[in-house]
mmCIF file of C-alpha atoms in Angstrom:
data_model
loop_
_atom_site.group_PDB
_atom_site.id
_atom_site.type_symbol
_atom_site.label_atom_id
_atom_site.label_comp_id
_atom_site.label_asym_id
_atom_site.label_seq_id
_atom_site.Cartn_x
_atom_site.Cartn_y
_atom_site.Cartn_z
ATOM 1 C CA MET A 1 225.416 -51.025 -85.908
ATOM 2 C CA THR A 2 226.081 -54.404 -87.526
ATOM 3 C CA THR A 3 223.171 -53.940 -89.932
ATOM 4 C CA GLY A 4 224.609 -50.610 -91.078
ATOM 5 C CA CYS A 5 228.012 -52.177 -91.785
ATOM 6 C CA ILE A 6 226.438 -55.062 -93.676
ATOM 7 C CA LEU A 7 224.374 -52.626 -95.735
ATOM 8 C CA GLN A 8 227.469 -50.557 -96.572
ATOM 9 C CA ILE A 9 229.432 -53.671 -97.547
ATOM 10 C CA ALA A 10 226.539 -54.916 -99.703
ATOM 11 C CA LEU A 11 226.269 -51.553 -101.484
ATOM 12 C CA LEU A 12 230.030 -51.423 -102.059
ATOM 13 C CA LEU A 13 230.008 -54.968 -103.448
ATOM 14 C CA CYS A 14 227.084 -54.169 -105.785
ATOM 15 C CA PHE A 15 228.801 -50.996 -106.987
ATOM 16 C CA SER A 16 232.086 -52.861 -107.604
ATOM 17 C CA ILE A 17 230.363 -55.636 -109.559
ATOM 18 C CA THR A 18 228.413 -53.097 -111.660
ATOM 19 C CA ALA A 19 231.557 -51.069 -112.391
ATOM 20 C CA LEU A 20 233.532 -54.180 -113.304
ATOM 21 C CA SER A 21 230.692 -55.411 -115.522
ATOM 22 C CA ARG A 22 230.693 -52.100 -117.395
ATOM 23 C CA SER A 23 234.471 -52.348 -117.733
ATOM 24 C CA PHE A 24 234.134 -55.797 -119.294
ATOM 25 C CA ASN A 25 231.454 -54.594 -121.709
ATOM 26 C CA LEU A 26 233.611 -51.674 -122.821
ATOM 27 C CA LEU A 27 236.640 -53.953 -123.011
ATOM 28 C CA GLN A 28 234.753 -56.430 -125.170
ATOM 29 C CA PHE A 29 233.779 -53.667 -127.597
ATOM 30 C CA GLN A 30 237.341 -52.307 -127.686
ATOM 31 C CA GLN A 31 238.806 -55.792 -128.077
ATOM 32 C CA ARG A 32 236.574 -56.623 -131.035
ATOM 33 C CA SER A 33 237.469 -53.341 -132.679
ATOM 34 C CA THR A 34 241.188 -53.891 -132.085
ATOM 35 C CA ASN A 35 241.026 -57.459 -133.406
ATOM 36 C CA LEU A 36 239.427 -56.277 -136.618
ATOM 37 C CA GLU A 37 241.975 -53.500 -137.037
ATOM 38 C CA CYS A 38 244.899 -55.858 -136.380
ATOM 39 C CA GLN A 39 243.533 -58.351 -138.895
ATOM 40 C CA ARG A 40 243.069 -55.554 -141.438
ATOM 41 C CA LEU A 41 246.651 -54.390 -140.932
ATOM 42 C CA MET A 42 247.959 -57.932 -141.160
ATOM 43 C CA MET A 43 246.106 -58.472 -144.429
ATOM 44 C CA LYS A 44 248.061 -55.529 -145.831
ATOM 45 C CA LEU A 45 251.232 -57.464 -145.010
ATOM 46 C CA SER A 46 250.044 -60.714 -146.536
ATOM 47 C CA GLY A 47 251.200 -62.300 -149.691
ATOM 48 C CA THR A 48 251.711 -65.976 -149.067
ATOM 49 C CA PRO A 49 254.147 -67.189 -151.701
ATOM 50 C CA GLU A 50 253.412 -70.714 -152.830
ATOM 51 C CA SER A 51 257.112 -71.519 -152.501
ATOM 52 C CA CYS A 52 256.838 -71.045 -148.714
ATOM 53 C CA LEU A 53 254.175 -73.700 -148.237
ATOM 54 C CA ASN A 54 256.789 -76.404 -147.700
ATOM 55 C CA ASN A 55 258.129 -74.424 -144.713
ATOM 56 C CA ARG A 56 254.899 -74.788 -142.753
ATOM 57 C CA THR A 57 255.116 -76.273 -139.296
ATOM 58 C CA ASN A 58 252.763 -77.136 -136.465
ATOM 59 C CA PHE A 59 253.505 -74.801 -133.586
ATOM 60 C CA GLU A 60 251.046 -76.776 -131.434
ATOM 61 C CA VAL A 61 248.509 -74.213 -130.275
ATOM 62 C CA PRO A 62 247.565 -74.991 -126.670
ATOM 63 C CA LYS A 63 244.342 -76.992 -126.552
ATOM 64 C CA GLU A 64 242.932 -74.573 -123.969
ATOM 65 C CA ILE A 65 243.148 -71.804 -126.567
ATOM 66 C CA GLU A 66 242.188 -73.806 -129.626
ATOM 67 C CA GLN A 67 239.160 -75.341 -127.915
ATOM 68 C CA PRO A 68 238.508 -73.141 -124.904
ATOM 69 C CA ARG A 69 236.504 -74.456 -122.029
ATOM 70 C CA GLN A 70 234.092 -72.139 -120.307
ATOM 71 C CA PHE A 71 236.405 -69.277 -119.442
ATOM 72 C CA GLN A 72 235.761 -66.861 -116.649
ATOM 73 C CA LYS A 73 235.941 -63.218 -117.764
ATOM 74 C CA GLU A 74 239.083 -62.685 -115.723
ATOM 75 C CA ASP A 75 240.792 -65.736 -117.255
ATOM 76 C CA ALA A 76 239.873 -64.617 -120.771
ATOM 77 C CA VAL A 77 241.310 -61.141 -120.100
ATOM 78 C CA LEU A 78 244.507 -62.657 -118.734
ATOM 79 C CA VAL A 79 244.959 -64.986 -121.719
ATOM 80 C CA ILE A 80 244.124 -62.304 -124.306
ATOM 81 C CA HIS A 81 246.574 -59.949 -122.603
ATOM 82 C CA ASP A 82 249.339 -62.538 -122.737
ATOM 83 C CA MET A 83 248.610 -63.432 -126.363
ATOM 84 C CA LEU A 84 248.699 -59.803 -127.483
ATOM 85 C CA LEU A 85 251.871 -59.173 -125.510
ATOM 86 C CA GLN A 86 253.585 -62.156 -127.158
ATOM 87 C CA ILE A 87 252.390 -61.082 -130.634
ATOM 88 C CA PHE A 88 253.619 -57.542 -129.952
ATOM 89 C CA GLU A 89 257.051 -58.902 -129.064
ATOM 90 C CA ILE A 90 257.210 -61.183 -132.106
ATOM 91 C CA PHE A 91 256.501 -58.280 -134.446
ATOM 92 C CA GLY A 92 259.364 -56.403 -132.810
ATOM 93 C CA LYS A 93 261.864 -59.039 -133.972
ATOM 94 C CA ASN A 94 264.113 -58.925 -137.025
ATOM 95 C CA LEU A 95 261.748 -57.994 -139.857
ATOM 96 C CA SER A 96 264.431 -56.970 -142.340
ATOM 97 C CA HIS A 97 263.875 -59.937 -144.683
ATOM 98 C CA THR A 98 260.108 -59.549 -144.916
ATOM 99 C CA GLY A 99 259.838 -56.626 -147.303
ATOM 100 C CA TRP A 100 256.865 -55.495 -145.246
ATOM 101 C CA ASN A 101 255.875 -51.857 -144.973
ATOM 102 C CA GLU A 102 257.371 -50.584 -141.706
ATOM 103 C CA THR A 103 254.512 -48.119 -141.193
ATOM 104 C CA ILE A 104 251.996 -50.962 -141.218
ATOM 105 C CA ILE A 105 254.096 -52.869 -138.673
ATOM 106 C CA GLU A 106 254.299 -49.758 -136.475
ATOM 107 C CA ASN A 107 250.517 -49.280 -136.716
ATOM 108 C CA LEU A 108 249.934 -52.938 -135.869
ATOM 109 C CA ARG A 109 252.248 -52.735 -132.859
ATOM 110 C CA SER A 110 250.545 -49.493 -131.771
ATOM 111 C CA GLU A 111 247.109 -51.160 -131.894
ATOM 112 C CA LEU A 112 248.465 -54.098 -129.922
ATOM 113 C CA SER A 113 250.143 -51.832 -127.374
ATOM 114 C CA ASP A 114 246.966 -49.804 -126.798
ATOM 115 C CA GLN A 115 244.918 -52.934 -126.207
ATOM 116 C CA ILE A 116 247.583 -54.446 -123.945
ATOM 117 C CA ASP A 117 247.393 -51.281 -121.820
ATOM 118 C CA ARG A 118 243.579 -51.492 -121.642
ATOM 119 C CA LEU A 119 243.720 -55.139 -120.648
ATOM 120 C CA LYS A 120 246.393 -54.423 -118.042
ATOM 121 C CA ALA A 121 244.157 -51.751 -116.504
ATOM 122 C CA ILE A 122 241.277 -54.230 -116.271
ATOM 123 C CA LEU A 123 243.570 -56.877 -114.765
ATOM 124 C CA ASP A 124 244.855 -54.362 -112.208
ATOM 125 C CA GLU A 125 241.310 -53.222 -111.396
ATOM 126 C CA ASN A 126 240.159 -56.805 -111.022
ATOM 127 C CA THR A 127 243.100 -57.646 -108.761
ATOM 128 C CA GLU A 128 242.331 -54.671 -106.503
ATOM 129 C CA GLU A 129 238.607 -55.355 -106.249
ATOM 130 C CA GLU A 130 238.318 -59.109 -106.085
ATOM 131 C CA ASN A 131 241.751 -60.470 -105.176
ATOM 132 C CA PRO A 132 241.430 -63.220 -107.815
ATOM 133 C CA THR A 133 243.210 -66.520 -107.797
ATOM 134 C CA TRP A 134 244.571 -67.480 -111.168
ATOM 135 C CA GLU A 135 245.978 -70.902 -110.292
ATOM 136 C CA ASN A 136 243.883 -72.480 -113.061
ATOM 137 C CA SER A 137 245.361 -70.036 -115.563
ATOM 138 C CA THR A 138 248.977 -70.725 -114.608
ATOM 139 C CA THR A 139 249.233 -73.977 -116.568
ATOM 140 C CA MET A 140 247.382 -72.461 -119.498
ATOM 141 C CA LEU A 141 249.732 -69.452 -119.561
ATOM 142 C CA TRP A 142 252.752 -71.763 -119.360
ATOM 143 C CA HIS A 143 251.475 -73.703 -122.414
ATOM 144 C CA LEU A 144 250.749 -70.433 -124.194
ATOM 145 C CA ARG A 145 254.215 -69.015 -123.560
ATOM 146 C CA ASN A 146 255.833 -72.257 -124.736
ATOM 147 C CA TYR A 147 253.784 -72.000 -127.915
ATOM 148 C CA TYR A 148 255.108 -68.509 -128.626
ATOM 149 C CA THR A 149 258.628 -69.635 -127.724
ATOM 150 C CA ARG A 150 258.340 -72.311 -130.425
ATOM 151 C CA ILE A 151 257.339 -69.609 -132.924
ATOM 152 C CA VAL A 152 260.363 -67.465 -132.032
ATOM 153 C CA GLN A 153 262.655 -70.507 -132.132
ATOM 154 C CA TYR A 154 261.318 -71.309 -135.600
ATOM 155 C CA LEU A 155 262.116 -67.772 -136.768
ATOM 156 C CA ASN A 156 265.615 -68.061 -135.272
ATOM 157 C CA ALA A 157 266.208 -71.463 -136.877
ATOM 158 C CA LYS A 158 265.134 -70.082 -140.259
ATOM 159 C CA SER A 159 267.272 -66.946 -139.799
ATOM 160 C CA TYR A 160 264.178 -64.735 -139.932
ATOM 161 C CA SER A 161 263.797 -65.501 -143.638
ATOM 162 C CA SER A 162 260.932 -64.150 -145.695
ATOM 163 C CA CYS A 163 259.334 -67.592 -145.889
ATOM 164 C CA ALA A 164 259.681 -68.100 -142.128
ATOM 165 C CA TRP A 165 257.917 -64.793 -141.557
ATOM 166 C CA THR A 166 255.186 -65.840 -143.994
ATOM 167 C CA VAL A 167 254.597 -69.016 -141.977
ATOM 168 C CA VAL A 168 254.585 -67.025 -138.734
ATOM 169 C CA TRP A 169 252.277 -64.398 -140.268
ATOM 170 C CA THR A 170 249.786 -67.175 -141.061
ATOM 171 C CA GLU A 171 250.003 -68.525 -137.511
ATOM 172 C CA ILE A 172 249.627 -65.107 -135.881
ATOM 173 C CA TYR A 173 246.713 -64.235 -138.145
ATOM 174 C CA ARG A 174 245.040 -67.425 -136.927
ATOM 175 C CA ASN A 175 245.662 -66.268 -133.346
ATOM 176 C CA PHE A 176 243.256 -63.390 -133.858
ATOM 177 C CA SER A 177 240.406 -65.840 -134.423
ATOM 178 C CA PHE A 178 241.277 -67.442 -131.068
ATOM 179 C CA ILE A 179 241.357 -63.987 -129.472
ATOM 180 C CA SER A 180 237.924 -63.245 -130.976
ATOM 181 C CA THR A 181 236.566 -66.434 -129.417
ATOM 182 C CA LEU A 182 238.036 -65.488 -126.055
ATOM 183 C CA THR A 183 236.594 -61.983 -126.415
ATOM 184 C CA ASP A 184 233.119 -63.533 -126.514
ATOM 185 C CA TYR A 185 233.689 -64.653 -122.890
ATOM 186 C CA LEU A 186 233.673 -61.008 -121.830
ATOM 187 C CA GLN A 187 229.897 -60.806 -122.273
ATOM 188 C CA ASN A 188 227.638 -60.614 -119.234
#
């Protein structure tokens, strides 16, 4: 009787790990594709005027993101999800002074939204199957959210000017290289 239960539990655990591994592989592929598309869309918005260079500021990217330690897959998914969510929200702010093509912004936000939904599904699946503890990620997420708060405060302080958006565009574009690095942690 006990052997049968142990065998069933072992099979269920193996199946769950295999399914989750496939989810991470698919997610990694989708994330890379989305990153490239977001970068392509952002390049269509670019046009860094030289006159805006004196407006640059250091938003202080969290060290955990800039130089990531060995992330667990679940931690990487959580951080990428939060980064994309924050970027999505930033590009929903007052864009009237940018002169950017609204269709490109809508496409960028759509790409971000789709990937946020995919990541949320993986996070929900992971929570159901493994009951993860993300205490280690809490501090990292707090630093990350403060970083994005500084970006929004900068935009507010500069009255969402064209130059302020140019500086923020540069910073957000750089974020996609961090997201690409984190995406590499989704490999088996």
